[in-house]
mmCIF file of C-alpha atoms in Angstrom:
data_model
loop_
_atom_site.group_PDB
_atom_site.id
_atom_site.type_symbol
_atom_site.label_atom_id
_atom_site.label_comp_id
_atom_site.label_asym_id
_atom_site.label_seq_id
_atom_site.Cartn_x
_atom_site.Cartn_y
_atom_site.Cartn_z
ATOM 1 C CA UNK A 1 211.473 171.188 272.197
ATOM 2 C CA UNK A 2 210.443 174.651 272.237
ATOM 3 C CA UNK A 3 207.372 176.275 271.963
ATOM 4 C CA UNK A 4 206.072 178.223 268.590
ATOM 5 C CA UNK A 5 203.585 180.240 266.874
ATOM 6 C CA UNK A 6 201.059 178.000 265.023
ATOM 7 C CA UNK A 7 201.505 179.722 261.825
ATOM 8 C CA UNK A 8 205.114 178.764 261.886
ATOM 9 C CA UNK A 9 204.811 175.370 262.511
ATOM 10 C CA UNK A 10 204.953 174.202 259.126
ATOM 11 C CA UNK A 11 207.448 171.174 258.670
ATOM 12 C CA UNK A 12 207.795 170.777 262.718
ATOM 13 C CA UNK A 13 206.892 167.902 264.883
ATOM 14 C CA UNK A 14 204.227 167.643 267.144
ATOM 15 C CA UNK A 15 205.746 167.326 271.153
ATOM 16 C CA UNK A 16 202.121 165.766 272.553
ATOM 17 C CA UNK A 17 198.587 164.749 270.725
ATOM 18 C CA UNK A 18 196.343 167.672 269.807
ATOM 19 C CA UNK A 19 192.605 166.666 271.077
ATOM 20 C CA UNK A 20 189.639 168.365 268.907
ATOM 21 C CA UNK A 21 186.287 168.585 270.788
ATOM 22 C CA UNK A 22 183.102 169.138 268.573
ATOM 23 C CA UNK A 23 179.927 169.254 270.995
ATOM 24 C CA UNK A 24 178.077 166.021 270.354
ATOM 25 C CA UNK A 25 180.237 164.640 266.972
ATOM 26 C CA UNK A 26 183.584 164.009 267.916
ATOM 27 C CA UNK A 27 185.975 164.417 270.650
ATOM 28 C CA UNK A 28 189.698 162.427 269.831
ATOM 29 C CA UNK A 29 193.142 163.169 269.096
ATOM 30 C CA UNK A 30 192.880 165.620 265.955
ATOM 31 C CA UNK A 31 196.773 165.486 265.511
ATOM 32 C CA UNK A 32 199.110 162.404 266.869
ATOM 33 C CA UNK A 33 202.183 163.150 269.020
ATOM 34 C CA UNK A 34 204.586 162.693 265.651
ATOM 35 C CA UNK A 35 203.082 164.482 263.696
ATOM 36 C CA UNK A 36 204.538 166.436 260.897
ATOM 37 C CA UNK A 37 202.163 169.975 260.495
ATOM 38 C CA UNK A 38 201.408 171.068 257.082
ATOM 39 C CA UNK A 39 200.134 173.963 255.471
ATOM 40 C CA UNK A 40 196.306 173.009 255.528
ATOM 41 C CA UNK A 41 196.436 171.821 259.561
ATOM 42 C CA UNK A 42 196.816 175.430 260.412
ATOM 43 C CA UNK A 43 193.531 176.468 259.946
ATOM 44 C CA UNK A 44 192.558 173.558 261.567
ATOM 45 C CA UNK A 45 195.011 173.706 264.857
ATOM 46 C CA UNK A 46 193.759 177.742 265.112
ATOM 47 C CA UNK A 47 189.842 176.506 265.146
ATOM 48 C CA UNK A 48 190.941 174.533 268.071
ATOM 49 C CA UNK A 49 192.233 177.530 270.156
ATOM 50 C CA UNK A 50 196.132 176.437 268.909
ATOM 51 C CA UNK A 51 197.728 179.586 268.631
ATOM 52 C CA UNK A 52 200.913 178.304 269.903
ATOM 53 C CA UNK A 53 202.255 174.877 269.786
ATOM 54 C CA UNK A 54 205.264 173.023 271.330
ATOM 55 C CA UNK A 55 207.402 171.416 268.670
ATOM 56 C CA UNK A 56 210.461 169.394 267.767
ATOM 57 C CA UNK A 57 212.621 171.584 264.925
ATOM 58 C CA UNK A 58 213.325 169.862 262.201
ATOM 59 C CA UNK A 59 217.385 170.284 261.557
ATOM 60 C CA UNK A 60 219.705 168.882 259.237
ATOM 61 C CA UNK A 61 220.727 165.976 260.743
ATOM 62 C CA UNK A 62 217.745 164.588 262.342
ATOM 63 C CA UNK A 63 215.280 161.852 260.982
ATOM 64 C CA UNK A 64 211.407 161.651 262.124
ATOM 65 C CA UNK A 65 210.218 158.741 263.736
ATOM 66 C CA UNK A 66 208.075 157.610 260.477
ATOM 67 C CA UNK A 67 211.077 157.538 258.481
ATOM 68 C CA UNK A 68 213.339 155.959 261.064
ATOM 69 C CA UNK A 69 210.796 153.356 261.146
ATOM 70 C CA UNK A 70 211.238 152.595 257.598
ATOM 71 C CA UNK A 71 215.055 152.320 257.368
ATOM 72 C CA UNK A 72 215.111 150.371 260.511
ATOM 73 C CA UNK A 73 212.185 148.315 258.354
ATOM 74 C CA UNK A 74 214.600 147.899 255.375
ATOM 75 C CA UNK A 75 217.067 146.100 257.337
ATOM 76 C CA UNK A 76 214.874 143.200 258.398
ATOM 77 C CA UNK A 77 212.210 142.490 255.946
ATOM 78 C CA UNK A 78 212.670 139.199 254.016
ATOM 79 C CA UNK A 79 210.931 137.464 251.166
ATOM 80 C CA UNK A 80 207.308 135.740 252.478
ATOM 81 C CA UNK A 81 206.852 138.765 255.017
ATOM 82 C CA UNK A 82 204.391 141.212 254.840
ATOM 83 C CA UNK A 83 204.429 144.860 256.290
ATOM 84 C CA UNK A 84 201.840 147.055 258.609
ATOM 85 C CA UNK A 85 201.424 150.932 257.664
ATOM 86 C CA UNK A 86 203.642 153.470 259.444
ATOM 87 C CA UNK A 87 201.669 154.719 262.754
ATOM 88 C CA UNK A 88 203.220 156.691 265.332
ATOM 89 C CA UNK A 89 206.715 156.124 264.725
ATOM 90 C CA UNK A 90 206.149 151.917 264.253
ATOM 91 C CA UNK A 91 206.018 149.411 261.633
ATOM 92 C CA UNK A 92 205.358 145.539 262.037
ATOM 93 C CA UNK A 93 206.032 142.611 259.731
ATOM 94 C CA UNK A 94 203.684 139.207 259.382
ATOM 95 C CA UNK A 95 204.403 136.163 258.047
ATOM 96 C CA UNK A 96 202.706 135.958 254.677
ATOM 97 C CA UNK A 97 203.164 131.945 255.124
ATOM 98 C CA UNK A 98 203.458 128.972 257.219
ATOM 99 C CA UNK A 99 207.539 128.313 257.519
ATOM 100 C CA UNK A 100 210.309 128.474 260.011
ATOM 101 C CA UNK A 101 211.468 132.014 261.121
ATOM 102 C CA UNK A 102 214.921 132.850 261.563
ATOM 103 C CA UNK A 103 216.998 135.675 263.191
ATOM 104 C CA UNK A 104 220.311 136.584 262.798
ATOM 105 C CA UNK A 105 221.142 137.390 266.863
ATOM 106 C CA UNK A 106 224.860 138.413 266.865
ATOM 107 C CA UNK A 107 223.915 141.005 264.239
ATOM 108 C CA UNK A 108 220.082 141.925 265.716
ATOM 109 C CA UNK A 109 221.836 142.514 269.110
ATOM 110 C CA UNK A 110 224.568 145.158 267.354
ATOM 111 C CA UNK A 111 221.407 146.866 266.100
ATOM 112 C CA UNK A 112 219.828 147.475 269.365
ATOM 113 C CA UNK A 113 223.383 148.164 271.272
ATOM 114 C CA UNK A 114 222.766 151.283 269.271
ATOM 115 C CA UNK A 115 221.066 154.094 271.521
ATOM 116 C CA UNK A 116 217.142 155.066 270.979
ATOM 117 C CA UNK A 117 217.058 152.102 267.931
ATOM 118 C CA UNK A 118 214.520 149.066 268.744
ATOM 119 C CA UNK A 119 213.641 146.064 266.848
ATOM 120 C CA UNK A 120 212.072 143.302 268.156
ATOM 121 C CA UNK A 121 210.938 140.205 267.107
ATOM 122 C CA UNK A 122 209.874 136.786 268.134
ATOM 123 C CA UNK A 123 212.082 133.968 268.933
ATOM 124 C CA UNK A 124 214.084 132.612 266.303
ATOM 125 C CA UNK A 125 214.179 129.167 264.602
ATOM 126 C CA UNK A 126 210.833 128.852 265.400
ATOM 127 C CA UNK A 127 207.298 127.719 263.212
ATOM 128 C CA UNK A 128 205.180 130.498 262.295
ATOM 129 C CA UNK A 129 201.760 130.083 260.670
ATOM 130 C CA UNK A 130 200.633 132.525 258.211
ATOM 131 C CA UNK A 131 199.508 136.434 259.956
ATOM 132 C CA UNK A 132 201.377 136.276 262.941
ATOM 133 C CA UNK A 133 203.511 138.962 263.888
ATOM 134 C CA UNK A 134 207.263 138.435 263.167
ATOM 135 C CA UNK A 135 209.021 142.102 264.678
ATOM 136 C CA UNK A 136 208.238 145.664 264.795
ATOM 137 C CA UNK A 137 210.671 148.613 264.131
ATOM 138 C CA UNK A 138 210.922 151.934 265.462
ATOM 139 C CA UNK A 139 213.328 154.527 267.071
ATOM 140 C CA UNK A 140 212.550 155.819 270.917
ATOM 141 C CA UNK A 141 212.378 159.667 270.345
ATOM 142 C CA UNK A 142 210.447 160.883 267.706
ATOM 143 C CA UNK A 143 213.335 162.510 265.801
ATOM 144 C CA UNK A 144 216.847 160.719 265.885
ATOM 145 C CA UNK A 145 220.098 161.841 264.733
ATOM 146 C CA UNK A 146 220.699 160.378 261.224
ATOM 147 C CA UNK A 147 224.135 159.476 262.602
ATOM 148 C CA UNK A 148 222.795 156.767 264.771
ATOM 149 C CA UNK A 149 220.698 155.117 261.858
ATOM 150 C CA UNK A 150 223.031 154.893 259.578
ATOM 151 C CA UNK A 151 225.617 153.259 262.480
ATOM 152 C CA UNK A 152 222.395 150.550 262.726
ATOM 153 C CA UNK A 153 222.556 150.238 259.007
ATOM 154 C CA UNK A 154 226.557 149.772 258.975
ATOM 155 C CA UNK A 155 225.770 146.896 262.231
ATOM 156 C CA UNK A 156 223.160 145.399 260.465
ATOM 157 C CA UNK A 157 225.077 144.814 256.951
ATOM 158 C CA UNK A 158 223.777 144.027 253.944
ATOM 159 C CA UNK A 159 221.685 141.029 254.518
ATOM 160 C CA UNK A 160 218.472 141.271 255.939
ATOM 161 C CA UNK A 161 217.651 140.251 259.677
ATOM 162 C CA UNK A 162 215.152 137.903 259.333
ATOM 163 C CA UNK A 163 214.201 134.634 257.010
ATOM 164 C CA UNK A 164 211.280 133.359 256.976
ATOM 165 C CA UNK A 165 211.627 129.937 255.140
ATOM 166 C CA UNK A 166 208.466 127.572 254.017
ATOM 167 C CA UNK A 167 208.057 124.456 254.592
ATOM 168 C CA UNK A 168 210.003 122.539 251.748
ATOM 169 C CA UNK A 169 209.281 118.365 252.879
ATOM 170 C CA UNK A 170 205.982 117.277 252.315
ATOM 171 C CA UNK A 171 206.506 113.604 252.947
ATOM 172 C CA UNK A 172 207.838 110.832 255.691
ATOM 173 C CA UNK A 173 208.364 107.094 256.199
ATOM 174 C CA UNK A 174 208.294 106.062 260.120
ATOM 175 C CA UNK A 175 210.297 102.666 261.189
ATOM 176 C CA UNK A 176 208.705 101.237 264.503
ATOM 177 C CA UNK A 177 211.224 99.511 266.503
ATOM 178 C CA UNK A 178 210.471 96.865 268.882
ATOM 179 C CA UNK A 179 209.868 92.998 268.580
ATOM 180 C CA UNK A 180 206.989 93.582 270.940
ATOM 181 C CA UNK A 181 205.483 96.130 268.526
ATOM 182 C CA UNK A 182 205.962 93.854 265.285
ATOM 183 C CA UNK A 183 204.675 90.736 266.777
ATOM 184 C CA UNK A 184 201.593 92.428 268.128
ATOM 185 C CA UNK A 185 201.936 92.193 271.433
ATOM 186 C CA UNK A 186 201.652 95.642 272.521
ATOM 187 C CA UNK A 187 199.709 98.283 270.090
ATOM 188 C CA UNK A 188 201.776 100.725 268.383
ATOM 189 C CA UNK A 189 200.764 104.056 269.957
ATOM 190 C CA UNK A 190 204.022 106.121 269.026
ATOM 191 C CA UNK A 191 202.932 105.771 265.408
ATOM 192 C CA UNK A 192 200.160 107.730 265.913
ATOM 193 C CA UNK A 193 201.447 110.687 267.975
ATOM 194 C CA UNK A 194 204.330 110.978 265.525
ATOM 195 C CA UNK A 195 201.800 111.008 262.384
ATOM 196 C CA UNK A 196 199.516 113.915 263.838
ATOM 197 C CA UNK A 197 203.011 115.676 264.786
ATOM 198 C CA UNK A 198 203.917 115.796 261.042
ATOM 199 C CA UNK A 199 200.511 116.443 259.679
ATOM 200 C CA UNK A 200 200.777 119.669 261.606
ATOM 201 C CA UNK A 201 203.411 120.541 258.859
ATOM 202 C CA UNK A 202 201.913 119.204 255.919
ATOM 203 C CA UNK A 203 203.918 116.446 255.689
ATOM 204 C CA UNK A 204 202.202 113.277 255.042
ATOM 205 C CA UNK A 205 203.240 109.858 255.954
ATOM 206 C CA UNK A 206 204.189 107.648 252.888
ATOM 207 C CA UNK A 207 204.909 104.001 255.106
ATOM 208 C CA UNK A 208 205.221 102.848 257.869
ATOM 209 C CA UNK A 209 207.483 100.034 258.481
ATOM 210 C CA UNK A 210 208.040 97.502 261.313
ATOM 211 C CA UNK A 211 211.507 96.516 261.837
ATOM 212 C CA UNK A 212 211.698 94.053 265.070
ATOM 213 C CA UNK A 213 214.775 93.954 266.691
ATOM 214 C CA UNK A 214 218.505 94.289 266.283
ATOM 215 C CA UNK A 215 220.761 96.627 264.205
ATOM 216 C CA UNK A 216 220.192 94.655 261.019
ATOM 217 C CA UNK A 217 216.647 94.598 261.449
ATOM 218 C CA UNK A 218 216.423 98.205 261.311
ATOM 219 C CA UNK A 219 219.249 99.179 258.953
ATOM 220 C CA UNK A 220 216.385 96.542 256.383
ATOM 221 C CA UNK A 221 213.808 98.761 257.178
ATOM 222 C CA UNK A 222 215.378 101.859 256.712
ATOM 223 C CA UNK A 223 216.390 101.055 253.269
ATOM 224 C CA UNK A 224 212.810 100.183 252.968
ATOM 225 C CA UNK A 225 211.100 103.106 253.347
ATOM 226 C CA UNK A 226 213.625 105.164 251.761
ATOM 227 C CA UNK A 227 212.813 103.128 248.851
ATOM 228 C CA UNK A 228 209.114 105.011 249.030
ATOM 229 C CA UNK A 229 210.958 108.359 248.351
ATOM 230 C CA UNK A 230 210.025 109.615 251.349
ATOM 231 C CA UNK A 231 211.731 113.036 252.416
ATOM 232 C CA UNK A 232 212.287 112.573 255.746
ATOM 233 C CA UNK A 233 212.953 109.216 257.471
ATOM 234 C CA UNK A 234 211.970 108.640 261.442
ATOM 235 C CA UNK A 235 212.507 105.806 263.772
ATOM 236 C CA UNK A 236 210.350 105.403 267.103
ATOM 237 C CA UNK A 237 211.927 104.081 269.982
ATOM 238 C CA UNK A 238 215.135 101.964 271.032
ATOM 239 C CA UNK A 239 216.880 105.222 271.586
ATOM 240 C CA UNK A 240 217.793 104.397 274.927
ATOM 241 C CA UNK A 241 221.645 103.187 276.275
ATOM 242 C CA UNK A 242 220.573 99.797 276.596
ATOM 243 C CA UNK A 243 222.348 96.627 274.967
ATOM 244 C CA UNK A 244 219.377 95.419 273.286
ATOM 245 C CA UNK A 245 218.543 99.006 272.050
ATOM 246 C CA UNK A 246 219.740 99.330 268.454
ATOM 247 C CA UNK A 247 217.990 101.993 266.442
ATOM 248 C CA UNK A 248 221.698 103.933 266.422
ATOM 249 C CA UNK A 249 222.785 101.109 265.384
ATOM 250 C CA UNK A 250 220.729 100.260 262.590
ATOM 251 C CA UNK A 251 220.429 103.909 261.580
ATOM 252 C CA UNK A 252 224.398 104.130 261.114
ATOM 253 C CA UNK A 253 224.333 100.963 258.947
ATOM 254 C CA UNK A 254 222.141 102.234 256.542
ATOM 255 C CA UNK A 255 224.657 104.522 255.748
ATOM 256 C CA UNK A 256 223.769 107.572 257.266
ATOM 257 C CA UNK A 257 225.645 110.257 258.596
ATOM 258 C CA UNK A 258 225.591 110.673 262.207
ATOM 259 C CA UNK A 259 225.334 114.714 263.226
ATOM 260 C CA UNK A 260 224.131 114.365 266.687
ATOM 261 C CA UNK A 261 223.209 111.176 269.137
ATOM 262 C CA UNK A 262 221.758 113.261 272.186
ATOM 263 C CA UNK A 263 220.793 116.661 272.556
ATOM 264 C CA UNK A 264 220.576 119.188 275.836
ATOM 265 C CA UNK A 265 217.416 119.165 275.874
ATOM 266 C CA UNK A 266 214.466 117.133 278.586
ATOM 267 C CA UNK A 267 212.572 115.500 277.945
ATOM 268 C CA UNK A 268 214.318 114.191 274.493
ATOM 269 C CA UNK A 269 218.025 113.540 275.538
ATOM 270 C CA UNK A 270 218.178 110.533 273.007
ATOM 271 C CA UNK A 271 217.715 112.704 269.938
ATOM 272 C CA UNK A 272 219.357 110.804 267.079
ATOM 273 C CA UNK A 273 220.065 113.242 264.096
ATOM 274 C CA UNK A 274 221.789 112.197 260.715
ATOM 275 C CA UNK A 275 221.651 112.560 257.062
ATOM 276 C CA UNK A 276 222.249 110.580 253.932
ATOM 277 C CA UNK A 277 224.226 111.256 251.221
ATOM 278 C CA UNK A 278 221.189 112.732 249.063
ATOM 279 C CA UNK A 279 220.775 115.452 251.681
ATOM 280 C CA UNK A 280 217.715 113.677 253.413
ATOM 281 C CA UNK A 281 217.157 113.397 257.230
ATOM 282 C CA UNK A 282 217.156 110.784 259.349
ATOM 283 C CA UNK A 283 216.021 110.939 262.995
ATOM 284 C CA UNK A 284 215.863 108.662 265.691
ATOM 285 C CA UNK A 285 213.280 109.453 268.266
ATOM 286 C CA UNK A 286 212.870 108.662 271.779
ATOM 287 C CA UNK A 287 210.419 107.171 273.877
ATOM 288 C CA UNK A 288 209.020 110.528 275.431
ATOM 289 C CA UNK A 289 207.880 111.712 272.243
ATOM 290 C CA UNK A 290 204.834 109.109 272.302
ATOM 291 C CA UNK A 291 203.796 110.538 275.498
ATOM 292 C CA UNK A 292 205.196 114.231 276.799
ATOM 293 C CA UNK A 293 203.373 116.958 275.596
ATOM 294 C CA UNK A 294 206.426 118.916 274.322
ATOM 295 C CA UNK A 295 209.794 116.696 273.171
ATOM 296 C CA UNK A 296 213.072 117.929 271.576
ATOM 297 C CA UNK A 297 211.210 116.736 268.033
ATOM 298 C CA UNK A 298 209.159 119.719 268.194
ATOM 299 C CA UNK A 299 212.216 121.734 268.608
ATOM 300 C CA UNK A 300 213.586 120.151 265.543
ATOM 301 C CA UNK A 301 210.698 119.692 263.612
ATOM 302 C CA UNK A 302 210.489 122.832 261.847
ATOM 303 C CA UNK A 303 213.824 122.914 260.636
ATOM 304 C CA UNK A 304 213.611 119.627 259.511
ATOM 305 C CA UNK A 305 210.399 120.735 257.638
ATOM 306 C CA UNK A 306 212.084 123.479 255.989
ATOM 307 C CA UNK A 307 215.054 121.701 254.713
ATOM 308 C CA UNK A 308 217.425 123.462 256.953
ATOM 309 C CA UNK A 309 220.089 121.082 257.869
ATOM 310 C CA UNK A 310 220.704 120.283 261.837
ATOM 311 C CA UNK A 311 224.444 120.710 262.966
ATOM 312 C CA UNK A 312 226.098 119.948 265.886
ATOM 313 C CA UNK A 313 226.064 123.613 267.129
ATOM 314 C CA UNK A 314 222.471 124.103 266.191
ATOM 315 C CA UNK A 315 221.893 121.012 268.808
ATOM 316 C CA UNK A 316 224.345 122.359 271.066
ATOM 317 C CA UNK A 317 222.444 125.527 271.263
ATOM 318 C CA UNK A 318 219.314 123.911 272.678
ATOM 319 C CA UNK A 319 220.862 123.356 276.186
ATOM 320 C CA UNK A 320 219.501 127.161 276.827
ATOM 321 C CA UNK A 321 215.552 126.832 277.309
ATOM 322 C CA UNK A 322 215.986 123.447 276.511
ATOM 323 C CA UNK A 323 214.510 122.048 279.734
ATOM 324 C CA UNK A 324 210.504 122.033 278.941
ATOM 325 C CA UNK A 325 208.678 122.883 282.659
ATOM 326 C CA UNK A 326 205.316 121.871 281.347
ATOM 327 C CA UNK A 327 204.587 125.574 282.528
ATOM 328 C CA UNK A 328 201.632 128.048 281.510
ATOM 329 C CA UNK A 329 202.795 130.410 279.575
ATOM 330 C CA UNK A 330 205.493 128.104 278.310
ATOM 331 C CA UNK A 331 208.776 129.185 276.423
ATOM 332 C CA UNK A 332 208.485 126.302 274.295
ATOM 333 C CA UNK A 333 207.763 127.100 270.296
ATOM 334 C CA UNK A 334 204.400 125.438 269.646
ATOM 335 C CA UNK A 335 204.477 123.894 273.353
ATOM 336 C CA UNK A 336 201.006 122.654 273.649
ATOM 337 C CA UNK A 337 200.777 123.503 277.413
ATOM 338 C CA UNK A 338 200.759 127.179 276.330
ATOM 339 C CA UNK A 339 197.877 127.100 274.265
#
């Protein structure tokens, strides 16, 4: 920093806002901390009483703020994102649709190991609707050696950051489990909690099927539904360690592929996750879903939704923040008891 005559000032950046008074019209920041003079804010800055101004030099080598902003920028926008102007050094990205937002951490985290470079954005693998804010870019002084951004380019690769992915399945079948529930003597309110759940998503519910009891029972009812061409396949209940519980069971015989029976995550330990042969998921869901505000299927939901498929490590990686504390604010994406 060092301080200047005005009429040199041309091409130098601003050290602090410039504040223009005009009795009784306007009293504000004339000139933003940032700001790059020209050749017509001299007259301007001299009406004010500027004669002298304190200044960042502009040297080979160094980057402004506004254009550091950008590059940083380049390395994370995505398709179905858009962009906020430049102002004072920052840019932010929206989602420009409902979908599932993904970061890539190991390489976001080599970006901002880099001194005076910051991009943040909001959790990944999470549902965003259409306007909200996804990350915003900018460098911490407001000129940066060009060395440093291009060692954030080099960490960051060739791929962008972020993904934001719509929502691909539009449709579901549900299999209730449970003699009780098929022979009427107890109403089917999972049905219902499950239905709204999907709905949230655009994903309507083709049939609904109701299998009884026992592995054969269900494996029948399976096949059913899948018969509807539903996307996404999702059994209620008999998740549990029980004998008599058999929704594993019957999910396995109808010939799906098992990814994941359990997850790290309460409430929603007895997560069932598989996949047939056609791509197509299959999940079993347990008991809490019907009643706890926030379950491990709204974790999984928007992947699902997507048509991102669930692996084992994707599961594995819900044991951190996977223990819902029913809290205000809540950590939870799309946790209800943060709304």
């Amino acid at each position: 920093m060092k301080l200047i005559n005005t009429t040199d000032a041309v091409g130098h950046v601003l050290c602090h806002d410039m504040t223009q008074i005009i009795q009784g019209e306007y009293k504000d920041a004339r000139f933003r901390k940032g700001h790059v003079v020209q050749e017509e804010d001299i007259p301007v800055l001299l009406s004010m009483g500027k004669e002298h101004l304190y200044v960042w030099e502009m040297v080979p080598g160094m980057v402004h703020e506004n254009d550091a902003a950008e590059r940083l920028y380049a390395l994370c926008v995505n398709e179905n994102m858009a962009r906020s102007g430049v102002k004072e050094g920052k840019i932010e990205l929206s989602a420009a649709c409902d979908g599932l937002f993904r970061v890539d951490s190991r390489r976001l985290i080599a970006v901002n190991s880099i001194e005076d470079i910051m991009i943040a954005t909001r959790r990944g693998n999470t549902a965003v609707r259409t306007g909200d804010r996804l990350a915003g870019t900018r460098v911490i002084p407001l000129i940066i050696q060009e060395e440093k951004l291009l060692a954030a380019e080099e960490a960051a690769g060739s791929t962008p950051l972020l993904e934001l992915l719509p929502y691909v399945r539009k449709t579901a079948a549900i299999v209730a489990t449970g003699s009780e529930v098929k022979k009427g003597l107890i109403q089917d309110t999972f049905t219902p909690v499950v239905k709204d759940k999907l709905s949230a998503y655009g994903i309507a519910t083709l049939a609904v099927a109701y299998s009884g009891d026992g592995v054969e029972s269900v494996a029948n009812a399976v096949s059913e539904v899948r018969q509807t061409g539903a996307e996404i396949i999702l059994c209620t209940g008999g998740m549990s360690v029980d004998p008599d519980d058999n929704t594993p069971g019957g999910i396995r015989a109808s010939g799906a592929r098992i990814v994941s029976y359990g997850a790290p995550v309460l409430p929603g330990a007895m997560l069932l996750v598989g996949y047939y042969g056609d791509g197509s998921p299959v999940l079993g869901l347990p008991g809490c879903v019907m009643y706890a505000g926030a379950t491990v299927f709204d974790l999984v939901l928007p992947q699902i939704a997507a048509g991102v498929e669930i692996t084992r490590a994707d599961i594995a990686a819900m044991g951190e923040g996977g223990l819902c504390l029913g809290c205000k604010p809540c950590h939870w994406p799309n946790c209800p008891f943060g709304k």
